[in-house]
Tab-separated table of C-alpha atoms and ligand atoms in Angstrom:
chain	number	residue	atom	x	y	z
A	1	UNK	CA	-0.065	-0.084	0.042
A	2	UNK	CA	1.078	3.611	-0.825
A	3	UNK	CA	1.888	5.835	2.246
A	4	UNK	CA	0.757	9.514	2.397
A	5	UNK	CA	1.781	11.659	5.328
A	6	UNK	CA	-0.160	14.817	6.104
A	7	UNK	CA	1.907	17.338	8.117
A	8	UNK	CA	-0.383	19.640	9.920
A	9	UNK	CA	-2.790	16.588	10.049
A	10	UNK	CA	-4.191	17.523	13.387
A	11	UNK	CA	-5.646	20.799	11.961
A	12	UNK	CA	-8.853	21.428	9.971
A	13	UNK	CA	-7.479	21.048	6.291
A	14	UNK	CA	-5.170	18.249	7.309
A	15	UNK	CA	-7.697	16.119	9.151
A	16	UNK	CA	-10.436	16.679	6.228
A	17	UNK	CA	-7.804	15.643	3.659
A	18	UNK	CA	-7.037	12.578	5.723
A	19	UNK	CA	-10.864	11.624	5.812
A	20	UNK	CA	-11.121	12.092	2.032
A	21	UNK	CA	-7.911	10.119	1.256
A	22	UNK	CA	-8.961	7.289	3.714
A	23	UNK	CA	-12.311	6.922	1.953
A	24	UNK	CA	-10.698	6.458	-1.310
A	25	UNK	CA	-8.832	3.348	0.083
A	26	UNK	CA	-5.721	3.993	-2.143
A	27	UNK	CA	-3.097	4.569	0.632
A	28	UNK	CA	-2.255	4.328	4.211
A	29	UNK	CA	-2.536	7.822	5.956
A	30	UNK	CA	-0.430	9.218	8.603
A	31	UNK	CA	-1.546	12.457	10.325
A	32	UNK	CA	1.490	14.357	11.734
A	33	UNK	CA	1.229	17.484	13.965
A	34	UNK	CA	3.285	19.315	16.505
A	35	UNK	CA	0.366	19.038	19.068
A	36	UNK	CA	0.767	15.838	21.010
A	37	UNK	CA	-2.365	13.605	21.163
A	38	UNK	CA	-4.337	15.423	18.411
A	39	UNK	CA	-2.978	13.611	15.432
A	40	UNK	CA	-2.936	10.282	17.350
A	41	UNK	CA	-6.544	10.771	18.396
A	42	UNK	CA	-7.851	11.966	14.907
A	43	UNK	CA	-5.937	9.115	13.261
A	44	UNK	CA	-7.513	6.553	15.623
A	45	UNK	CA	-10.975	8.016	15.192
A	46	UNK	CA	-10.605	7.834	11.439
A	47	UNK	CA	-9.364	4.173	11.552
A	48	UNK	CA	-12.521	3.396	13.629
A	49	UNK	CA	-14.727	5.001	10.991
A	50	UNK	CA	-13.350	2.554	8.382
A	51	UNK	CA	-15.577	-0.453	9.177
A	52	UNK	CA	-18.699	1.707	9.089
A	53	UNK	CA	-17.662	3.730	5.892
A	54	UNK	CA	-16.205	0.503	4.031
A	55	UNK	CA	-12.608	1.446	3.638
A	56	UNK	CA	-9.543	-0.591	4.907
A	57	UNK	CA	-6.908	2.221	4.691
A	58	UNK	CA	-4.679	2.145	7.803
A	59	UNK	CA	-4.968	5.483	9.392
A	60	UNK	CA	-2.778	6.550	12.223
A	61	UNK	CA	-1.233	9.852	13.808
A	62	UNK	CA	2.040	10.852	15.304
A	63	UNK	CA	3.884	14.010	16.803
A	64	UNK	CA	7.132	12.669	15.505
A	65	UNK	CA	7.845	13.865	12.060
A	66	UNK	CA	10.576	11.086	11.446
A	67	UNK	CA	7.517	8.867	11.046
A	68	UNK	CA	7.104	10.196	7.529
A	69	UNK	CA	9.812	8.041	6.385
A	70	UNK	CA	8.695	5.823	3.431
A	71	UNK	CA	5.941	8.258	2.309
A	72	UNK	CA	5.141	8.311	-1.398
A	73	UNK	CA	3.467	11.693	-1.009
A	74	UNK	CA	3.652	14.377	1.767
A	75	UNK	CA	0.825	16.898	2.050
A	76	UNK	CA	1.740	19.961	3.997
A	77	UNK	CA	-1.131	21.735	5.710
A	78	UNK	CA	0.693	23.172	8.638
A	79	UNK	CA	0.490	26.912	9.196
A	80	UNK	CA	-0.931	29.669	11.151
A	81	UNK	CA	-3.715	31.912	10.238
A	82	UNK	CA	-3.269	35.579	10.479
A	83	UNK	CA	-4.190	36.946	13.885
A	84	UNK	CA	-5.527	40.450	14.758
A	85	UNK	CA	-2.627	42.991	14.646
A	86	UNK	CA	-0.277	40.628	12.726
A	87	UNK	CA	1.084	42.093	9.576
A	88	UNK	CA	1.051	40.377	6.218
A	89	UNK	CA	4.878	40.224	6.477
A	90	UNK	CA	4.852	38.914	10.063
A	91	UNK	CA	2.556	36.013	8.676
A	92	UNK	CA	4.737	35.405	5.793
A	93	UNK	CA	7.919	35.045	8.076
A	94	UNK	CA	6.242	32.942	10.620
A	95	UNK	CA	4.705	30.415	8.017
A	96	UNK	CA	7.963	30.376	6.163
A	97	UNK	CA	9.663	29.186	9.335
A	98	UNK	CA	7.011	26.434	9.897
A	99	UNK	CA	7.291	25.231	6.195
A	100	UNK	CA	11.099	25.525	6.141
A	101	UNK	CA	11.363	23.316	9.227
A	102	UNK	CA	9.107	20.723	7.677
A	103	UNK	CA	10.955	20.922	4.382
A	104	UNK	CA	14.247	20.160	6.229
A	105	UNK	CA	12.468	17.044	7.796
A	106	UNK	CA	11.107	15.842	4.475
A	107	UNK	CA	14.495	16.192	2.870
A	108	UNK	CA	15.912	14.046	5.798
A	109	UNK	CA	13.248	11.378	6.258
A	110	UNK	CA	11.323	11.194	2.913
A	111	UNK	CA	13.893	12.316	0.241
A	112	UNK	CA	11.946	10.545	-2.466
A	113	UNK	CA	8.500	11.894	-1.803
A	114	UNK	CA	6.321	14.100	-3.839
A	115	UNK	CA	5.344	17.160	-1.891
A	116	UNK	CA	1.961	18.984	-2.198
A	117	UNK	CA	1.872	22.265	-0.169
A	118	UNK	CA	-1.427	23.741	1.088
A	119	UNK	CA	-0.009	26.227	3.683
A	120	UNK	CA	-0.643	29.941	2.817
A	121	UNK	CA	0.670	32.214	1.310
A	122	UNK	CA	0.463	29.258	-1.084
A	123	UNK	CA	2.635	30.135	-3.944
A	124	UNK	CA	5.508	31.665	-1.826
A	125	UNK	CA	5.301	28.656	0.708
A	126	UNK	CA	5.600	26.140	-2.260
A	127	UNK	CA	8.638	28.150	-3.669
A	128	UNK	CA	10.183	27.982	-0.238
A	129	UNK	CA	9.460	24.325	0.206
A	130	UNK	CA	11.242	23.574	-3.074
A	131	UNK	CA	14.162	25.781	-2.235
A	132	UNK	CA	14.733	24.072	1.158
A	133	UNK	CA	14.134	20.477	-0.013
A	134	UNK	CA	16.225	20.949	-3.108
A	135	UNK	CA	13.921	18.553	-4.647
A	136	UNK	CA	13.423	18.836	-8.523
A	137	UNK	CA	10.344	21.158	-9.393
A	138	UNK	CA	8.173	18.346	-10.725
A	139	UNK	CA	8.089	16.845	-7.141
A	140	UNK	CA	7.057	19.933	-5.396
A	141	UNK	CA	3.548	21.628	-6.187
A	142	UNK	CA	1.013	23.642	-4.432
A	143	UNK	CA	-2.765	23.474	-4.108
A	144	UNK	CA	-4.963	26.461	-4.811
A	145	UNK	CA	-6.242	26.359	-8.577
A	146	UNK	CA	-8.321	23.061	-7.856
A	147	UNK	CA	-10.068	24.800	-5.015
A	148	UNK	CA	-10.487	28.207	-6.704
A	149	UNK	CA	-11.929	26.491	-9.722
A	150	UNK	CA	-14.178	24.329	-7.617
A	151	UNK	CA	-15.700	27.535	-6.090
A	152	UNK	CA	-16.272	28.922	-9.585
A	153	UNK	CA	-17.853	25.835	-10.673
A	154	UNK	CA	-20.116	25.446	-7.656
A	155	UNK	CA	-21.228	29.213	-8.322
A	156	UNK	CA	-21.864	28.584	-12.019
A	157	UNK	CA	-23.702	25.435	-11.274
A	158	UNK	CA	-25.978	27.188	-8.740
A	159	UNK	CA	-26.594	30.024	-11.052
A	160	UNK	CA	-27.578	27.782	-13.972
A	161	UNK	CA	-29.275	25.171	-11.904
A	162	UNK	CA	-27.130	22.298	-13.372
A	163	UNK	CA	-24.978	19.569	-11.861
A	164	UNK	CA	-21.844	20.898	-10.436
A	165	UNK	CA	-19.913	17.895	-11.646
A	166	UNK	CA	-20.912	18.905	-15.314
A	167	UNK	CA	-19.273	22.175	-14.850
A	168	UNK	CA	-15.363	22.534	-15.635
A	169	UNK	CA	-13.557	25.745	-14.838
A	170	UNK	CA	-10.009	27.106	-15.229
A	171	UNK	CA	-8.537	29.492	-12.673
A	172	UNK	CA	-4.776	30.579	-13.069
A	173	UNK	CA	-2.490	32.804	-11.095
A	174	UNK	CA	-1.329	33.260	-7.400
A	175	UNK	CA	-3.929	32.150	-4.589
A	176	UNK	CA	-5.422	35.421	-3.626
A	177	UNK	CA	-7.244	38.436	-4.944
A	178	UNK	CA	-5.086	38.479	-8.029
A	179	UNK	CA	-6.297	34.992	-9.167
A	180	UNK	CA	-7.096	34.882	-12.723
A	181	UNK	CA	-10.574	32.951	-13.505
A	182	UNK	CA	-10.791	32.177	-17.231
A	183	UNK	CA	-14.572	32.105	-18.116
A	184	UNK	CA	-13.517	31.447	-21.860
A	185	UNK	CA	-12.088	28.104	-20.540
A	186	UNK	CA	-15.001	27.294	-18.321
A	187	UNK	CA	-17.776	25.094	-19.643
A	188	UNK	CA	-20.964	23.107	-18.812
A	189	UNK	CA	-20.430	19.829	-20.578
A	190	UNK	CA	-18.383	21.517	-23.172
A	191	UNK	CA	-20.477	24.590	-23.584
A	192	UNK	CA	-18.670	27.762	-22.767
A	193	UNK	CA	-20.361	29.464	-19.742
A	194	UNK	CA	-19.835	32.668	-21.830
A	195	UNK	CA	-22.560	31.351	-24.206
A	196	UNK	CA	-24.913	30.447	-21.279
A	197	UNK	CA	-24.657	33.572	-18.956
A	198	UNK	CA	-24.690	37.211	-19.613
A	199	UNK	CA	-21.260	38.810	-19.199
A	200	UNK	CA	-22.373	40.831	-15.902
A	201	UNK	CA	-23.305	37.557	-14.382
A	202	UNK	CA	-20.127	35.832	-15.166
A	203	UNK	CA	-18.297	38.889	-13.815
A	204	UNK	CA	-20.264	38.777	-10.703
A	205	UNK	CA	-19.399	35.000	-10.270
A	206	UNK	CA	-15.570	35.788	-11.094
A	207	UNK	CA	-15.596	38.288	-8.227
A	208	UNK	CA	-17.323	35.942	-5.856
A	209	UNK	CA	-14.729	33.320	-6.693
A	210	UNK	CA	-11.890	35.847	-6.032
A	211	UNK	CA	-13.312	36.499	-2.555
A	212	UNK	CA	-14.266	33.012	-2.021
A	213	UNK	CA	-11.911	32.289	0.858
A	214	UNK	CA	-12.863	35.543	2.678
A	215	UNK	CA	-16.648	34.669	2.353
A	216	UNK	CA	-16.195	31.608	4.401
A	217	UNK	CA	-13.896	33.303	6.969
A	218	UNK	CA	-16.592	35.842	7.396
A	219	UNK	CA	-19.135	33.335	8.075
A	220	UNK	CA	-17.019	30.873	10.283
A	221	UNK	CA	-15.549	33.969	12.326
A	222	UNK	CA	-12.881	31.607	13.558
A	223	UNK	CA	-10.840	29.836	11.125
A	224	UNK	CA	-11.199	29.327	7.395
A	225	UNK	CA	-12.463	26.839	4.862
A	226	UNK	CA	-11.380	23.221	5.266
A	227	UNK	CA	-13.686	20.779	3.580
A	228	UNK	CA	-13.217	22.006	-0.091
A	229	UNK	CA	-9.474	22.675	0.411
A	230	UNK	CA	-9.036	19.134	1.948
A	231	UNK	CA	-10.811	17.590	-0.927
A	232	UNK	CA	-8.979	19.701	-3.525
A	233	UNK	CA	-5.550	18.604	-2.011
A	234	UNK	CA	-6.440	14.914	-2.195
A	235	UNK	CA	-7.398	15.198	-5.841
A	236	UNK	CA	-3.733	16.091	-6.407
A	237	UNK	CA	-2.447	13.509	-4.140
A	238	UNK	CA	-4.649	10.889	-5.931
A	239	UNK	CA	-3.565	11.949	-9.401
A	240	UNK	CA	0.029	11.154	-8.417
A	241	UNK	CA	-0.686	7.913	-6.564
A	242	UNK	CA	-2.874	6.547	-9.360
A	243	UNK	CA	-0.938	8.003	-12.305
A	244	UNK	CA	-4.332	9.371	-13.719
A	245	UNK	CA	-2.943	12.384	-15.645
A	246	UNK	CA	-5.381	14.887	-14.421
A	247	UNK	CA	-5.323	18.214	-16.114
A	248	UNK	CA	-5.847	20.582	-13.362
A	249	UNK	CA	-4.668	24.061	-12.282
A	250	UNK	CA	-1.703	23.883	-9.812
A	251	UNK	CA	1.024	26.117	-8.333
A	252	UNK	CA	3.842	24.856	-10.426
A	253	UNK	CA	7.321	26.052	-10.955
A	254	UNK	CA	7.582	28.222	-14.062
A	255	UNK	CA	10.894	28.808	-15.719
A	256	UNK	CA	10.074	30.167	-19.155
A	257	UNK	CA	6.429	28.764	-19.386
A	258	UNK	CA	4.055	31.816	-19.897
A	259	UNK	CA	7.224	33.893	-19.929
A	260	UNK	CA	7.462	33.528	-16.209
A	261	UNK	CA	10.692	33.004	-14.624
A	262	UNK	CA	11.661	31.354	-11.162
A	263	UNK	CA	8.381	31.604	-9.681
A	264	UNK	CA	5.400	29.312	-8.493
A	265	UNK	CA	2.193	30.291	-9.591
A	266	UNK	CA	-1.057	28.636	-10.715
A	267	UNK	CA	-0.981	27.155	-14.232
A	268	UNK	CA	-2.745	24.218	-15.906
A	269	UNK	CA	-0.595	21.043	-15.350
A	270	UNK	CA	-0.799	17.318	-16.045
A	271	UNK	CA	-0.540	15.349	-12.770
A	272	UNK	CA	0.567	11.802	-12.804
A	273	UNK	CA	3.143	9.315	-11.182
A	274	UNK	CA	5.804	11.849	-12.219
A	275	UNK	CA	4.200	14.611	-10.263
A	276	UNK	CA	3.952	17.752	-12.464
A	277	UNK	CA	4.487	15.934	-15.804
A	278	UNK	CA	3.743	19.010	-17.980
A	279	UNK	CA	2.866	22.600	-17.767
A	280	UNK	CA	0.047	23.155	-20.382
A	281	UNK	CA	0.351	26.452	-22.084
A	282	UNK	CA	-2.996	27.806	-23.097
A	283	UNK	CA	-3.304	30.654	-25.604
A	284	UNK	CA	-4.232	33.648	-23.557
A	285	UNK	CA	-5.600	37.138	-24.591
A	286	UNK	CA	-3.476	40.018	-23.750
A	287	UNK	CA	-5.688	40.996	-20.763
A	288	UNK	CA	-5.483	37.414	-19.466
A	289	UNK	CA	-1.581	37.342	-19.909
A	290	UNK	CA	-1.225	40.721	-18.246
A	291	UNK	CA	-3.474	39.570	-15.207
A	292	UNK	CA	-1.257	36.330	-14.914
A	293	UNK	CA	1.991	38.323	-14.992
A	294	UNK	CA	0.669	40.802	-12.476
A	295	UNK	CA	-0.417	38.055	-10.202
A	296	UNK	CA	2.964	36.287	-10.572
A	297	UNK	CA	4.817	39.629	-9.906
A	298	UNK	CA	2.955	39.796	-6.560
A	299	UNK	CA	4.298	36.303	-5.588
A	300	UNK	CA	7.685	37.088	-6.890
A	301	UNK	CA	7.864	40.252	-4.521
A	302	UNK	CA	6.948	38.112	-1.476
A	303	UNK	CA	9.538	35.549	-2.475
A	304	UNK	CA	12.140	38.432	-2.461
A	305	UNK	CA	10.780	39.623	1.048
A	306	UNK	CA	11.774	36.144	2.181
A	307	UNK	CA	15.313	36.608	0.667
A	308	UNK	CA	14.695	35.131	-2.870
B	1	NAD	P1	-5.429	24.802	11.530
B	1	NAD	O1	-4.886	25.841	12.583
B	1	NAD	O2	-6.599	24.050	11.778
B	1	NAD	O3	-4.252	23.681	11.201
B	1	NAD	C1	-2.957	23.880	11.132
B	1	NAD	C2	-2.172	22.813	11.981
B	1	NAD	O4	-0.861	22.923	11.615
B	1	NAD	C3	-2.311	22.792	13.517
B	1	NAD	O5	-2.916	21.605	13.812
B	1	NAD	C4	-0.869	22.979	13.978
B	1	NAD	O6	-0.679	22.430	15.221
B	1	NAD	C5	-0.190	22.442	12.959
B	1	NAD	N1	1.223	22.792	12.782
B	1	NAD	C6	1.839	23.943	13.061
B	1	NAD	N2	3.203	23.968	12.922
B	1	NAD	C7	3.523	22.873	12.591
B	1	NAD	C8	4.622	22.014	12.425
B	1	NAD	N3	5.857	22.624	12.496
B	1	NAD	N4	4.678	20.693	12.152
B	1	NAD	C9	3.464	20.004	12.095
B	1	NAD	N5	2.186	20.656	12.403
B	1	NAD	C10	2.290	21.901	12.511
B	1	NAD	O7	-5.383	25.556	10.059
B	1	NAD	P2	-6.207	25.038	8.704
B	1	NAD	O8	-7.442	25.680	8.675
B	1	NAD	O9	-5.934	23.600	8.642
B	1	NAD	O10	-5.213	25.670	7.587
B	1	NAD	C11	-3.913	25.099	7.537
B	1	NAD	C12	-3.067	25.935	6.409
B	1	NAD	O11	-3.830	25.832	5.138
B	1	NAD	C13	-3.088	27.484	6.688
B	1	NAD	O12	-1.838	28.022	6.286
B	1	NAD	C14	-4.239	27.879	5.697
B	1	NAD	O13	-4.129	29.290	5.448
B	1	NAD	C15	-3.952	27.023	4.591
B	1	NAD	N6	-5.080	26.909	3.511
B	1	NAD	C16	-4.728	26.943	2.248
B	1	NAD	C17	-5.796	26.757	1.252
B	1	NAD	C18	-5.244	26.720	-0.146
B	1	NAD	O14	-6.160	26.856	-0.952
B	1	NAD	N7	-4.097	26.592	-0.403
B	1	NAD	C19	-7.102	26.659	1.760
B	1	NAD	C20	-7.269	26.624	2.962
B	1	NAD	C21	-6.349	26.749	3.962
C-alpha cells in the first residue's frame, strides 16, 4: 500500500484531507502534527470509521515527523492563520519558518517523496518548500487552483441550476485576490459559460470566486475553509498515486512557461506518477496574460521579501 503523510494533519484542512483520502482506500494515511495527542486521536478516530464507511486504509497519527519515512507523498497543511494585529509580512515570516522546518524534515526522512503544499501564502510557501528541500520542481507543487476553480464551478452550477460535476472551470495565477479565473475556458459539458450566461453575471461569479476564501472566513468567524481545500488537495495526491494524468490548475514552478521565470504560480498542469509531468500552455488574450503576469509579480515580490 502507498503511504501518504499529512503534516499539519491535526488541523482542519489536514484532518479533512485525511478523511477524504482514507475513504478512497488508495493509501495508508499518517496524520502528523506538533500538537501531541491530536494527530494520534484523529488518526484513531478515522481508523475506527473504516468499518462503518467501508474502507481498509490504515490511518494513524504521530507527533514525531521522523515517522514520515517511506511516504510516497507528503501533504503539507501546517501553518498559522493571520491573527489580529499581525502584519502580512509577520505571517509570511512565521509560516516560512514552519514550512522551512518541515521541508528540512522531508528532505531528511522522505527524500524521494512528492510534496503537495497547502499552507498559505500558497505560492510563496511552495517556492520555499522547493528551495529548502532542493527537490526537482516536478516533485513539489502547491494546491490552490483546484479549490479556486471548484468554487467557480459551484457558483456557475448554482446560477444555471445544473449539476456541479458537469461544470468545468479554469483559474490561473496566485492564490489570492489577484487570481485569474478564465470564463472562456469554463464550460458546462463542453458549452462555454460565456454562451450560457450574460457577461455581467459571469463577472459577478468571477468576483465571488476571487473572494471565496474571505466569504467563508466571514461566516465562520474563527478559522477558514477546510472541506473544499481538503478535497482539492486529495485530488492532487490521488492523481500522483494513481498516475491518472489529471489536467488541473496547480501552483507549479515556471521557468520560461508563460514567459514567467523562477516563480511558483497557478497554471494548468498534467499530474501523474511523475508529479507535475507537464505545464500546459493555453493561448491567452493580452488581458489574461497581463493579469497572470501581475499575479506572478505579487508572488515574486513576497519571495524576495523572504530573501529570494
Ligand atoms: P489549522 O490551524 O486548523 O491547522 C494547522 C495545523 O498545523 C495545526 O494543527 C498546527 O498544530 C499544525 N502545525 C503548526 N506547525 C506545525 C509543524 N511545524 N509541524 C506540524 N504541524 C504543525 O489551520 P487549517 O485551517 O487547517 O489551515 C492550514 C493551512 O492551510 C493554513 O496556512 C491555511 O491558510 C492554509 N489553507 C490553504 C488553502 C489553499 O487553497 N491553499 C485553503 C485553506 C487553507
